[in-house]
């Protein structure tokens, strides 16, 4: 008996230690994968350790987008993508591909011919096919899911599709084609449509209609990606609950692909910096509000665990986030669960206590 009592402190501290070592991925192992968007550079810093401790999956933040990976018609740059893929393989992390067809970060050559004129629909689709086939084939041994088409639905309630260069040249056909090309290159990959602001009921309705129409035509679309770029003022519990409910009815796997909770009220378009943007202190009030939003998001993610297969954060820690420069350039944001020293924030506790 005495011996057992003597051992207790050791047992207790080991358990405590193991608990401290527990990462997000461990807390959520019976729910869904927890992922993170990374750059090649981050994998060479102390953030790599945090990734291995906390996350079970990664997405390339930029490295596999059309502009970075295919800067000229006859030149690909696989340096970033290959490093991220190698890190994933070495460390047994899942890898999501992002993204094959998007109106942003598209190289200029893609839409014009040698004389600078806009290409025809045939040429555009051929280029899209070559691009998708090359990139998907290169990573088919490691990438299990692709965001094939990103953000083609218009924000304005009066328009259906976004009026992008892809759309102006090829009409809506490029959407189905992109899925078909990706499926032909890797029939095993899970192919996602990915977008933002689905908590808006009108936009959500359009996405659901498009996905249903594509499926009715036999287009290989297998999942819905909700980016999840939210903020201290949205989504409300009702909005998010309804959003997840509506999408879960599609019967397709759903992923939160780019989660972050900005400490500033949500805005969807880039704008100039104004006087009030200079207050960038991460105050106790902002911290509290952010924690509340993170808490409600994960409560609802857990509620819809049957449909949700992964939740991916967009960036690793508050050391740097794309929101430091969007929608306002050089306005520091604090949207993630780890601070700049890579320590868990209050919001982390709210996410893992359930
Ligand atoms: C962002 C990256 O994080 C930035 O580094 C880049 O400058 C712009 O793109 N929706 C998406 C992501 O699908 O690819 C975007 O990522 C954020 C919004």
mmCIF file of N, CA, C and O in Angstrom, residues 179-213:
data_model
loop_
_atom_site.group_PDB
_atom_site.id
_atom_site.type_symbol
_atom_site.label_atom_id
_atom_site.label_comp_id
_atom_site.label_asym_id
_atom_site.label_seq_id
_atom_site.Cartn_x
_atom_site.Cartn_y
_atom_site.Cartn_z
ATOM 1 N N UNK A 179 -13.619 19.434 -62.582
ATOM 2 C CA UNK A 179 -13.820 18.211 -61.788
ATOM 3 C C UNK A 179 -13.510 16.964 -62.622
ATOM 4 O O UNK A 179 -12.892 16.016 -62.134
ATOM 5 N N UNK A 180 -13.925 16.992 -63.883
ATOM 6 C CA UNK A 180 -13.677 15.818 -64.730
ATOM 7 C C UNK A 180 -12.179 15.598 -64.950
ATOM 8 O O UNK A 180 -11.681 14.477 -64.881
ATOM 9 N N UNK A 181 -11.453 16.679 -65.217
ATOM 10 C CA UNK A 181 -9.995 16.543 -65.422
ATOM 11 C C UNK A 181 -9.326 16.007 -64.151
ATOM 12 O O UNK A 181 -8.446 15.137 -64.218
ATOM 13 N N UNK A 182 -9.720 16.524 -62.999
ATOM 14 C CA UNK A 182 -9.094 16.096 -61.743
ATOM 15 C C UNK A 182 -9.394 14.616 -61.485
ATOM 16 O O UNK A 182 -8.523 13.845 -61.087
ATOM 17 N N UNK A 183 -10.634 14.227 -61.746
ATOM 18 C CA UNK A 183 -11.029 12.836 -61.513
ATOM 19 C C UNK A 183 -10.277 11.889 -62.443
ATOM 20 O O UNK A 183 -9.847 10.802 -62.028
ATOM 21 N N UNK A 184 -10.093 12.312 -63.679
ATOM 22 C CA UNK A 184 -9.359 11.460 -64.630
ATOM 23 C C UNK A 184 -7.907 11.300 -64.175
ATOM 24 O O UNK A 184 -7.314 10.223 -64.301
ATOM 25 N N UNK A 185 -7.331 12.354 -63.612
ATOM 26 C CA UNK A 185 -5.922 12.287 -63.206
ATOM 27 C C UNK A 185 -5.740 11.452 -61.941
ATOM 28 O O UNK A 185 -4.717 10.791 -61.766
ATOM 29 N N UNK A 186 -6.703 11.487 -61.042
ATOM 30 C CA UNK A 186 -6.606 10.688 -59.819
ATOM 31 C C UNK A 186 -8.002 10.253 -59.384
ATOM 32 O O UNK A 186 -8.667 10.918 -58.589
ATOM 33 N N UNK A 187 -8.428 9.103 -59.891
ATOM 34 C CA UNK A 187 -9.801 8.660 -59.600
ATOM 35 C C UNK A 187 -10.053 8.437 -58.113
ATOM 36 O O UNK A 187 -11.207 8.361 -57.687
ATOM 37 N N UNK A 188 -9.004 8.307 -57.318
ATOM 38 C CA UNK A 188 -9.207 8.058 -55.883
ATOM 39 C C UNK A 188 -9.353 9.343 -55.074
ATOM 40 O O UNK A 188 -9.780 9.323 -53.916
ATOM 41 N N UNK A 189 -8.972 10.461 -55.630
ATOM 42 C CA UNK A 189 -9.001 11.714 -54.856
ATOM 43 C C UNK A 189 -10.436 12.156 -54.583
ATOM 44 O O UNK A 189 -11.318 12.018 -55.439
ATOM 45 N N UNK A 190 -10.647 12.701 -53.404
ATOM 46 C CA UNK A 190 -11.967 13.238 -53.031
ATOM 47 C C UNK A 190 -12.001 14.687 -53.503
ATOM 48 O O UNK A 190 -11.159 15.505 -53.114
ATOM 49 N N UNK A 191 -12.950 15.013 -54.349
ATOM 50 C CA UNK A 191 -12.941 16.313 -55.027
ATOM 51 C C UNK A 191 -13.959 17.272 -54.413
ATOM 52 O O UNK A 191 -15.159 16.990 -54.380
ATOM 53 N N UNK A 192 -13.460 18.417 -53.977
ATOM 54 C CA UNK A 192 -14.288 19.389 -53.253
ATOM 55 C C UNK A 192 -14.606 20.633 -54.065
ATOM 56 O O UNK A 192 -13.777 21.111 -54.848
ATOM 57 N N UNK A 193 -15.796 21.160 -53.846
ATOM 58 C CA UNK A 193 -16.090 22.547 -54.207
ATOM 59 C C UNK A 193 -15.906 23.378 -52.929
ATOM 60 O O UNK A 193 -16.444 23.023 -51.872
ATOM 61 N N UNK A 194 -15.176 24.482 -53.030
ATOM 62 C CA UNK A 194 -14.815 25.256 -51.845
ATOM 63 C C UNK A 194 -15.251 26.710 -52.009
ATOM 64 O O UNK A 194 -15.053 27.305 -53.075
ATOM 65 N N UNK A 195 -15.836 27.291 -50.941
ATOM 66 C CA UNK A 195 -16.252 28.705 -51.051
ATOM 67 C C UNK A 195 -16.329 29.324 -49.663
ATOM 68 O O UNK A 195 -16.123 28.631 -48.659
ATOM 69 N N UNK A 196 -16.617 30.631 -49.613
ATOM 70 C CA UNK A 196 -16.715 31.341 -48.333
ATOM 71 C C UNK A 196 -18.101 31.963 -48.186
ATOM 72 O O UNK A 196 -18.860 32.053 -49.155
ATOM 73 N N UNK A 197 -18.362 32.417 -46.984
ATOM 74 C CA UNK A 197 -19.619 33.109 -46.677
ATOM 75 C C UNK A 197 -20.870 32.303 -47.009
ATOM 76 O O UNK A 197 -21.882 32.851 -47.445
ATOM 77 N N UNK A 198 -20.805 31.009 -46.751
ATOM 78 C CA UNK A 198 -21.999 30.161 -46.924
ATOM 79 C C UNK A 198 -23.003 30.407 -45.829
ATOM 80 O O UNK A 198 -24.119 29.886 -45.884
ATOM 81 N N UNK A 199 -22.614 31.158 -44.786
ATOM 82 C CA UNK A 199 -23.610 31.463 -43.753
ATOM 83 C C UNK A 199 -24.654 32.434 -44.295
ATOM 84 O O UNK A 199 -25.717 32.604 -43.719
ATOM 85 N N UNK A 200 -24.349 33.060 -45.418
ATOM 86 C CA UNK A 200 -25.339 33.896 -46.110
ATOM 87 C C UNK A 200 -26.299 32.961 -46.856
ATOM 88 O O UNK A 200 -25.892 32.183 -47.727
ATOM 89 N N UNK A 201 -27.594 33.055 -46.495
ATOM 90 C CA UNK A 201 -28.561 32.074 -46.995
ATOM 91 C C UNK A 201 -28.701 32.099 -48.524
ATOM 92 O O UNK A 201 -28.879 31.058 -49.159
ATOM 93 N N UNK A 202 -28.599 33.285 -49.125
ATOM 94 C CA UNK A 202 -28.749 33.378 -50.580
ATOM 95 C C UNK A 202 -27.562 32.699 -51.277
ATOM 96 O O UNK A 202 -27.727 31.884 -52.190
ATOM 97 N N UNK A 203 -26.363 33.017 -50.804
ATOM 98 C CA UNK A 203 -25.178 32.407 -51.413
ATOM 99 C C UNK A 203 -25.196 30.891 -51.198
ATOM 100 O O UNK A 203 -24.899 30.113 -52.103
ATOM 101 N N UNK A 204 -25.578 30.485 -50.004
ATOM 102 C CA UNK A 204 -25.643 29.051 -49.708
ATOM 103 C C UNK A 204 -26.609 28.339 -50.651
ATOM 104 O O UNK A 204 -26.310 27.280 -51.189
ATOM 105 N N UNK A 205 -27.751 28.962 -50.888
ATOM 106 C CA UNK A 205 -28.737 28.372 -51.789
ATOM 107 C C UNK A 205 -28.167 28.175 -53.187
ATOM 108 O O UNK A 205 -28.416 27.154 -53.839
ATOM 109 N N UNK A 206 -27.378 29.150 -53.633
ATOM 110 C CA UNK A 206 -26.786 29.032 -54.976
ATOM 111 C C UNK A 206 -25.763 27.894 -55.022
ATOM 112 O O UNK A 206 -25.717 27.127 -55.983
ATOM 113 N N UNK A 207 -24.975 27.788 -53.970
ATOM 114 C CA UNK A 207 -23.971 26.718 -53.947
ATOM 115 C C UNK A 207 -24.657 25.354 -53.980
ATOM 116 O O UNK A 207 -24.279 24.460 -54.747
ATOM 117 N N UNK A 208 -25.702 25.216 -53.164
ATOM 118 C CA UNK A 208 -26.407 23.934 -53.110
ATOM 119 C C UNK A 208 -27.035 23.609 -54.467
ATOM 120 O O UNK A 208 -26.951 22.478 -54.952
ATOM 121 N N UNK A 209 -27.589 24.621 -55.111
ATOM 122 C CA UNK A 209 -28.182 24.381 -56.433
ATOM 123 C C UNK A 209 -27.110 23.939 -57.425
ATOM 124 O O UNK A 209 -27.295 22.976 -58.175
ATOM 125 N N UNK A 210 -25.979 24.645 -57.423
ATOM 126 C CA UNK A 210 -24.915 24.284 -58.371
ATOM 127 C C UNK A 210 -24.439 22.850 -58.127
ATOM 128 O O UNK A 210 -24.288 22.068 -59.074
ATOM 129 N N UNK A 211 -24.222 22.502 -56.863
ATOM 130 C CA UNK A 211 -23.721 21.160 -56.563
ATOM 131 C C UNK A 211 -24.748 20.106 -56.980
ATOM 132 O O UNK A 211 -24.396 19.088 -57.589
ATOM 133 N N UNK A 212 -26.008 20.352 -56.695
ATOM 134 C CA UNK A 212 -27.044 19.399 -57.116
ATOM 135 C C UNK A 212 -27.077 19.252 -58.633
ATOM 136 O O UNK A 212 -27.188 18.142 -59.155
ATOM 137 N N UNK A 213 -26.985 20.363 -59.350
ATOM 138 C CA UNK A 213 -27.009 20.307 -60.816
ATOM 139 C C UNK A 213 -25.806 19.525 -61.350
ATOM 140 O O UNK A 213 -25.933 18.714 -62.271
#
